[in-house]
Amino acid sequence: MNNSDFIPFKPLNYSENETHTWSAVNYEFMNKRRSVREFSDRPVHKSVIENILKAAATAPSGANQQPWTFCAISNPKIKSEIRKAAEEEEFENYHGRMSERWVKELEKFGTDHIKPFLEIAPWLIVVFKQTYGLENGKKQQHYYVNESVGLATGMLISAIHHAGLVALTHTPSPLSFLSKILKRPENEKPFLLIPIGYPKKDVAVPNIKRKALNNVSVWFE
Ligand code: IYR
């Protein structure tokens, strides 16, 4: 390998027992994460959001290009604008753009086109994918953009859960209104809209089950 700058990697060096314990502890912890649609308006300090975004931005990415931009919004006027635009799109979705079957499948989640959480949650994070780079005004090809940004978003929702907060990976569609409201450059496309905060007191979540391991894995030993 030429022109490489390598540094020592510091492994965690767990014992077999520790590896087992931590894998189990983490599973129990991750299994407590749920998407929440009703938020408290309790504020979350900016430093918490900064830490969460720093954690997300440690995700692996194609050629380490880190092709993501996270917009963190607490400004009430911008949140209202986003809510208004999202509800306009979602109205069309629930009244014709989604198939009847799709709307029926969503019934168990109790969703509709009205999205108060976009104003109530103290923070909205909009994840943008950079379809290409624009450093020093020069276009740079990006690789595996969806995979990279999907990984970063997974780590983002895990970081939110670690902080004891809740989130919704929200998908108003199409998302292009976010580029306009947030005035993002042409190389960035909106990927997901994620309200973050504390859950509303005594909030209930749909009684859904995770698929069993043997339904989601195939083993070749
Ligand atoms: N984007 C709409 C509809 C929706 C679609 C799916 I698939 C969901 O899992 C949940 C909602 C909305 O946000 O209401």
mmCIF file of C-alpha atoms and ligand atoms in Angstrom:
data_model
loop_
_atom_site.group_PDB
_atom_site.id
_atom_site.type_symbol
_atom_site.label_atom_id
_atom_site.label_comp_id
_atom_site.label_asym_id
_atom_site.label_seq_id
_atom_site.Cartn_x
_atom_site.Cartn_y
_atom_site.Cartn_z
ATOM 1 C CA MET A 1 0.000 0.000 0.000
ATOM 2 C CA ASN A 2 1.426 3.308 -1.065
ATOM 3 C CA ASN A 3 0.822 6.813 0.198
ATOM 4 C CA SER A 4 -0.963 5.476 3.293
ATOM 5 C CA ASP A 5 -1.097 7.097 6.663
ATOM 6 C CA PHE A 6 -1.972 4.394 9.161
ATOM 7 C CA ILE A 7 -2.150 4.739 12.955
ATOM 8 C CA PRO A 8 -2.498 2.027 15.617
ATOM 9 C CA PHE A 9 -6.062 0.851 16.294
ATOM 10 C CA LYS A 10 -6.917 0.541 19.988
ATOM 11 C CA PRO A 11 -9.315 -2.386 20.395
ATOM 12 C CA LEU A 12 -11.583 -2.610 23.439
ATOM 13 C CA ASN A 13 -10.000 -5.956 24.417
ATOM 14 C CA TYR A 14 -13.009 -7.364 26.257
ATOM 15 C CA SER A 15 -12.785 -10.828 27.748
ATOM 16 C CA GLU A 16 -15.151 -13.440 26.280
ATOM 17 C CA ASN A 17 -17.410 -12.911 29.255
ATOM 18 C CA GLU A 18 -17.450 -9.177 28.833
ATOM 19 C CA THR A 19 -18.181 -9.556 25.125
ATOM 20 C CA HIS A 20 -21.152 -11.746 25.947
ATOM 21 C CA THR A 21 -22.410 -9.458 28.665
ATOM 22 C CA TRP A 22 -22.123 -6.257 26.654
ATOM 23 C CA SER A 23 -23.775 -7.764 23.590
ATOM 24 C CA ALA A 24 -26.712 -8.839 25.756
ATOM 25 C CA VAL A 25 -26.901 -5.550 27.640
ATOM 26 C CA ASN A 26 -26.874 -3.639 24.371
ATOM 27 C CA TYR A 27 -29.611 -5.796 22.876
ATOM 28 C CA GLU A 28 -31.847 -5.194 25.918
ATOM 29 C CA PHE A 29 -31.122 -1.504 25.676
ATOM 30 C CA MET A 30 -31.745 -1.194 21.937
ATOM 31 C CA ASN A 31 -34.939 -3.212 22.256
ATOM 32 C CA LYS A 32 -36.313 -0.438 24.480
ATOM 33 C CA ARG A 33 -36.127 2.077 21.617
ATOM 34 C CA ARG A 34 -39.460 2.936 20.079
ATOM 35 C CA SER A 35 -40.557 5.473 17.517
ATOM 36 C CA VAL A 36 -42.634 8.070 19.316
ATOM 37 C CA ARG A 37 -45.080 10.480 17.690
ATOM 38 C CA GLU A 38 -46.133 12.519 20.702
ATOM 39 C CA PHE A 39 -43.530 14.766 22.246
ATOM 40 C CA SER A 40 -43.209 16.950 25.317
ATOM 41 C CA ASP A 41 -42.184 20.549 24.665
ATOM 42 C CA ARG A 42 -39.501 20.191 27.366
ATOM 43 C CA PRO A 43 -36.344 21.811 25.984
ATOM 44 C CA VAL A 44 -33.208 19.850 25.152
ATOM 45 C CA HIS A 45 -29.912 21.699 25.502
ATOM 46 C CA LYS A 46 -28.042 22.376 22.291
ATOM 47 C CA SER A 47 -24.947 20.595 23.667
ATOM 48 C CA VAL A 48 -26.947 17.339 23.759
ATOM 49 C CA ILE A 49 -27.888 17.688 20.096
ATOM 50 C CA GLU A 50 -24.256 18.473 19.294
ATOM 51 C CA ASN A 51 -23.126 15.248 20.977
ATOM 52 C CA ILE A 52 -25.794 13.245 19.171
ATOM 53 C CA LEU A 53 -24.743 14.663 15.819
ATOM 54 C CA LYS A 54 -21.068 14.055 16.572
ATOM 55 C CA ALA A 55 -21.919 10.420 17.338
ATOM 56 C CA ALA A 56 -23.883 10.064 14.077
ATOM 57 C CA ALA A 57 -21.006 11.589 12.145
ATOM 58 C CA THR A 58 -18.671 8.792 13.320
ATOM 59 C CA ALA A 59 -20.508 6.419 10.937
ATOM 60 C CA PRO A 60 -18.515 4.622 8.270
ATOM 61 C CA SER A 61 -18.980 5.985 4.757
ATOM 62 C CA GLY A 62 -17.929 5.275 1.189
ATOM 63 C CA ALA A 63 -14.263 6.317 0.815
ATOM 64 C CA ASN A 64 -14.732 8.147 4.127
ATOM 65 C CA GLN A 65 -16.411 10.973 2.242
ATOM 66 C CA GLN A 66 -18.941 11.504 5.051
ATOM 67 C CA PRO A 67 -21.592 12.571 2.524
ATOM 68 C CA TRP A 68 -24.063 13.979 5.042
ATOM 69 C CA THR A 69 -25.267 17.306 6.378
ATOM 70 C CA PHE A 70 -27.404 17.471 9.501
ATOM 71 C CA CYS A 71 -29.626 20.532 9.910
ATOM 72 C CA ALA A 72 -30.619 21.044 13.563
ATOM 73 C CA ILE A 73 -33.659 23.267 13.953
ATOM 74 C CA SER A 74 -35.110 24.688 17.148
ATOM 75 C CA ASN A 75 -36.265 27.992 15.621
ATOM 76 C CA PRO A 76 -40.085 28.028 16.113
ATOM 77 C CA LYS A 77 -40.758 29.940 12.890
ATOM 78 C CA ILE A 78 -38.827 27.456 10.783
ATOM 79 C CA LYS A 79 -40.475 24.526 12.606
ATOM 80 C CA SER A 80 -43.912 25.999 11.770
ATOM 81 C CA GLU A 81 -42.950 26.425 8.134
ATOM 82 C CA ILE A 82 -41.776 22.818 8.010
ATOM 83 C CA ARG A 83 -44.975 21.601 9.663
ATOM 84 C CA LYS A 84 -47.149 23.531 7.245
ATOM 85 C CA ALA A 85 -45.295 22.237 4.177
ATOM 86 C CA ALA A 86 -45.156 18.655 5.490
ATOM 87 C CA GLU A 87 -48.888 18.655 6.239
ATOM 88 C CA GLU A 88 -49.691 19.931 2.751
ATOM 89 C CA GLU A 89 -47.760 17.046 1.191
ATOM 90 C CA GLU A 90 -49.137 14.520 3.652
ATOM 91 C CA PHE A 91 -52.703 15.660 3.016
ATOM 92 C CA GLU A 92 -52.205 14.709 -0.637
ATOM 93 C CA ASN A 93 -50.615 11.408 0.409
ATOM 94 C CA TYR A 94 -53.424 10.364 2.727
ATOM 95 C CA HIS A 95 -56.098 11.573 0.277
ATOM 96 C CA GLY A 96 -55.120 9.816 -2.919
ATOM 97 C CA ARG A 97 -51.370 9.572 -3.447
ATOM 98 C CA MET A 98 -51.017 6.538 -1.151
ATOM 99 C CA SER A 99 -52.968 3.444 -2.141
ATOM 100 C CA GLU A 100 -56.016 2.465 -0.061
ATOM 101 C CA ARG A 101 -54.124 -0.610 1.016
ATOM 102 C CA TRP A 102 -51.198 1.509 2.210
ATOM 103 C CA VAL A 103 -53.459 3.825 4.237
ATOM 104 C CA LYS A 104 -55.150 0.743 5.727
ATOM 105 C CA GLU A 105 -51.788 -0.731 6.731
ATOM 106 C CA LEU A 106 -50.941 2.482 8.560
ATOM 107 C CA GLU A 107 -54.137 2.393 10.635
ATOM 108 C CA LYS A 108 -52.463 0.480 13.453
ATOM 109 C CA PHE A 109 -49.965 3.338 13.870
ATOM 110 C CA GLY A 110 -52.706 5.937 14.212
ATOM 111 C CA THR A 111 -51.058 8.308 11.726
ATOM 112 C CA ASP A 112 -52.748 10.929 9.585
ATOM 113 C CA HIS A 113 -51.691 14.072 7.734
ATOM 114 C CA ILE A 114 -51.645 16.214 10.876
ATOM 115 C CA LYS A 115 -48.137 16.499 12.337
ATOM 116 C CA PRO A 116 -48.122 18.596 15.541
ATOM 117 C CA PHE A 117 -44.867 16.973 16.651
ATOM 118 C CA LEU A 118 -43.054 19.064 14.036
ATOM 119 C CA GLU A 119 -43.747 22.127 16.196
ATOM 120 C CA ILE A 120 -43.879 20.569 19.662
ATOM 121 C CA ALA A 121 -40.589 18.621 19.636
ATOM 122 C CA PRO A 122 -37.819 20.999 20.729
ATOM 123 C CA TRP A 123 -35.535 19.965 17.867
ATOM 124 C CA LEU A 124 -35.936 18.751 14.321
ATOM 125 C CA ILE A 125 -32.974 17.216 12.597
ATOM 126 C CA VAL A 126 -33.099 17.062 8.839
ATOM 127 C CA VAL A 127 -30.574 14.621 7.427
ATOM 128 C CA PHE A 128 -29.364 15.572 3.958
ATOM 129 C CA LYS A 129 -27.381 13.294 1.691
ATOM 130 C CA GLN A 130 -24.694 14.894 -0.437
ATOM 131 C CA THR A 131 -25.161 13.262 -3.812
ATOM 132 C CA TYR A 132 -21.805 14.722 -4.774
ATOM 133 C CA GLY A 133 -19.188 16.813 -2.993
ATOM 134 C CA LEU A 134 -18.800 20.544 -3.549
ATOM 135 C CA GLU A 135 -15.530 21.357 -1.848
ATOM 136 C CA ASN A 136 -13.887 24.593 -3.011
ATOM 137 C CA GLY A 137 -16.646 24.836 -5.619
ATOM 138 C CA LYS A 138 -15.379 21.667 -7.335
ATOM 139 C CA LYS A 139 -17.687 18.698 -7.945
ATOM 140 C CA GLN A 140 -16.449 15.473 -6.375
ATOM 141 C CA GLN A 141 -18.044 12.076 -7.002
ATOM 142 C CA HIS A 142 -19.468 10.442 -3.855
ATOM 143 C CA TYR A 143 -19.748 6.683 -3.450
ATOM 144 C CA TYR A 144 -22.408 4.610 -1.658
ATOM 145 C CA VAL A 145 -24.300 7.716 -0.608
ATOM 146 C CA ASN A 146 -27.550 6.023 0.485
ATOM 147 C CA GLU A 147 -25.710 3.303 2.371
ATOM 148 C CA SER A 148 -23.494 5.847 4.126
ATOM 149 C CA VAL A 149 -26.288 8.216 5.087
ATOM 150 C CA GLY A 150 -28.502 5.304 6.161
ATOM 151 C CA LEU A 151 -25.724 4.110 8.462
ATOM 152 C CA ALA A 152 -25.250 7.594 9.924
ATOM 153 C CA THR A 153 -29.001 7.903 10.499
ATOM 154 C CA GLY A 154 -29.051 4.530 12.282
ATOM 155 C CA MET A 155 -26.267 5.724 14.525
ATOM 156 C CA LEU A 156 -28.136 8.990 15.015
ATOM 157 C CA ILE A 157 -31.275 7.298 16.325
ATOM 158 C CA SER A 158 -29.131 5.059 18.510
ATOM 159 C CA ALA A 159 -27.377 8.152 19.952
ATOM 160 C CA ILE A 160 -30.763 9.772 20.611
ATOM 161 C CA HIS A 161 -31.847 6.661 22.515
ATOM 162 C CA HIS A 162 -28.570 6.623 24.493
ATOM 163 C CA ALA A 163 -29.301 10.178 25.601
ATOM 164 C CA GLY A 164 -32.694 9.064 26.963
ATOM 165 C CA LEU A 165 -34.545 10.993 24.290
ATOM 166 C CA VAL A 166 -37.020 9.810 21.676
ATOM 167 C CA ALA A 167 -37.355 10.397 17.963
ATOM 168 C CA LEU A 168 -39.455 9.655 14.942
ATOM 169 C CA THR A 169 -37.867 8.816 11.606
ATOM 170 C CA HIS A 170 -40.417 10.824 9.711
ATOM 171 C CA THR A 171 -40.929 10.557 5.956
ATOM 172 C CA PRO A 172 -43.179 13.269 4.599
ATOM 173 C CA SER A 173 -43.096 12.797 0.869
ATOM 174 C CA PRO A 174 -41.822 14.331 -1.320
ATOM 175 C CA LEU A 175 -39.225 15.895 0.966
ATOM 176 C CA SER A 176 -38.079 18.624 -1.418
ATOM 177 C CA PHE A 177 -39.794 21.399 0.591
ATOM 178 C CA LEU A 178 -36.996 20.949 3.136
ATOM 179 C CA SER A 179 -34.324 21.978 0.625
ATOM 180 C CA LYS A 180 -36.249 25.173 -0.053
ATOM 181 C CA ILE A 181 -37.065 26.104 3.537
ATOM 182 C CA LEU A 182 -33.517 25.379 4.714
ATOM 183 C CA LYS A 183 -31.926 26.838 1.563
ATOM 184 C CA ARG A 184 -29.627 23.873 0.995
ATOM 185 C CA PRO A 185 -27.216 23.753 -1.942
ATOM 186 C CA GLU A 186 -28.036 21.697 -5.031
ATOM 187 C CA ASN A 187 -25.706 18.789 -4.112
ATOM 188 C CA GLU A 188 -27.745 18.053 -0.976
ATOM 189 C CA LYS A 189 -30.979 16.057 -1.078
ATOM 190 C CA PRO A 190 -33.218 15.600 1.980
ATOM 191 C CA PHE A 191 -33.073 12.050 3.375
ATOM 192 C CA LEU A 192 -35.115 11.998 6.601
ATOM 193 C CA LEU A 193 -36.816 14.406 8.991
ATOM 194 C CA ILE A 194 -36.306 13.478 12.639
ATOM 195 C CA PRO A 195 -38.098 15.253 15.499
ATOM 196 C CA ILE A 196 -36.251 14.747 18.797
ATOM 197 C CA GLY A 197 -37.168 15.391 22.400
ATOM 198 C CA TYR A 198 -38.717 13.896 25.477
ATOM 199 C CA PRO A 199 -41.866 11.833 25.049
ATOM 200 C CA LYS A 200 -45.197 13.297 26.079
ATOM 201 C CA LYS A 201 -46.072 12.117 29.594
ATOM 202 C CA ASP A 202 -47.717 8.658 29.619
ATOM 203 C CA VAL A 203 -47.510 8.379 25.830
ATOM 204 C CA ALA A 204 -48.648 5.056 24.369
ATOM 205 C CA VAL A 205 -46.982 3.364 21.397
ATOM 206 C CA PRO A 206 -48.430 0.770 19.006
ATOM 207 C CA ASN A 207 -48.296 -2.770 20.327
ATOM 208 C CA ILE A 208 -46.008 -4.108 17.639
ATOM 209 C CA LYS A 209 -43.619 -7.061 17.837
ATOM 210 C CA ARG A 210 -40.120 -7.400 16.458
ATOM 211 C CA LYS A 211 -39.666 -10.362 14.129
ATOM 212 C CA ALA A 212 -38.018 -13.334 15.844
ATOM 213 C CA LEU A 213 -34.331 -13.863 15.133
ATOM 214 C CA ASN A 214 -35.028 -17.030 13.164
ATOM 215 C CA ASN A 215 -37.295 -15.043 10.857
ATOM 216 C CA VAL A 216 -34.666 -12.442 10.079
ATOM 217 C CA SER A 217 -31.467 -14.503 9.977
ATOM 218 C CA VAL A 218 -30.070 -17.445 8.058
ATOM 219 C CA TRP A 219 -27.033 -19.171 9.476
ATOM 220 C CA PHE A 220 -24.261 -20.993 7.600
ATOM 221 C CA GLU A 221 -21.996 -22.572 10.262
HETATM 222 N N1 IYR B 1 -45.270 9.480 5.347
HETATM 223 C C1 IYR B 1 -46.589 9.356 5.960
HETATM 224 C C2 IYR B 1 -47.131 7.966 5.891
HETATM 225 C C3 IYR B 1 -46.379 6.905 6.585
HETATM 226 C C4 IYR B 1 -45.792 5.905 5.845
HETATM 227 C C5 IYR B 1 -45.177 4.860 6.460
HETATM 228 I I1 IYR B 1 -44.441 3.338 5.343
HETATM 229 C C6 IYR B 1 -45.069 4.813 7.849
HETATM 230 O O1 IYR B 1 -44.407 3.788 8.494
HETATM 231 C C7 IYR B 1 -45.650 5.816 8.601
HETATM 232 C C8 IYR B 1 -46.306 6.891 7.957
HETATM 233 C C9 IYR B 1 -46.578 9.902 7.372
HETATM 234 O O2 IYR B 1 -45.504 10.237 7.876
HETATM 235 O O3 IYR B 1 -47.640 10.002 7.990
#
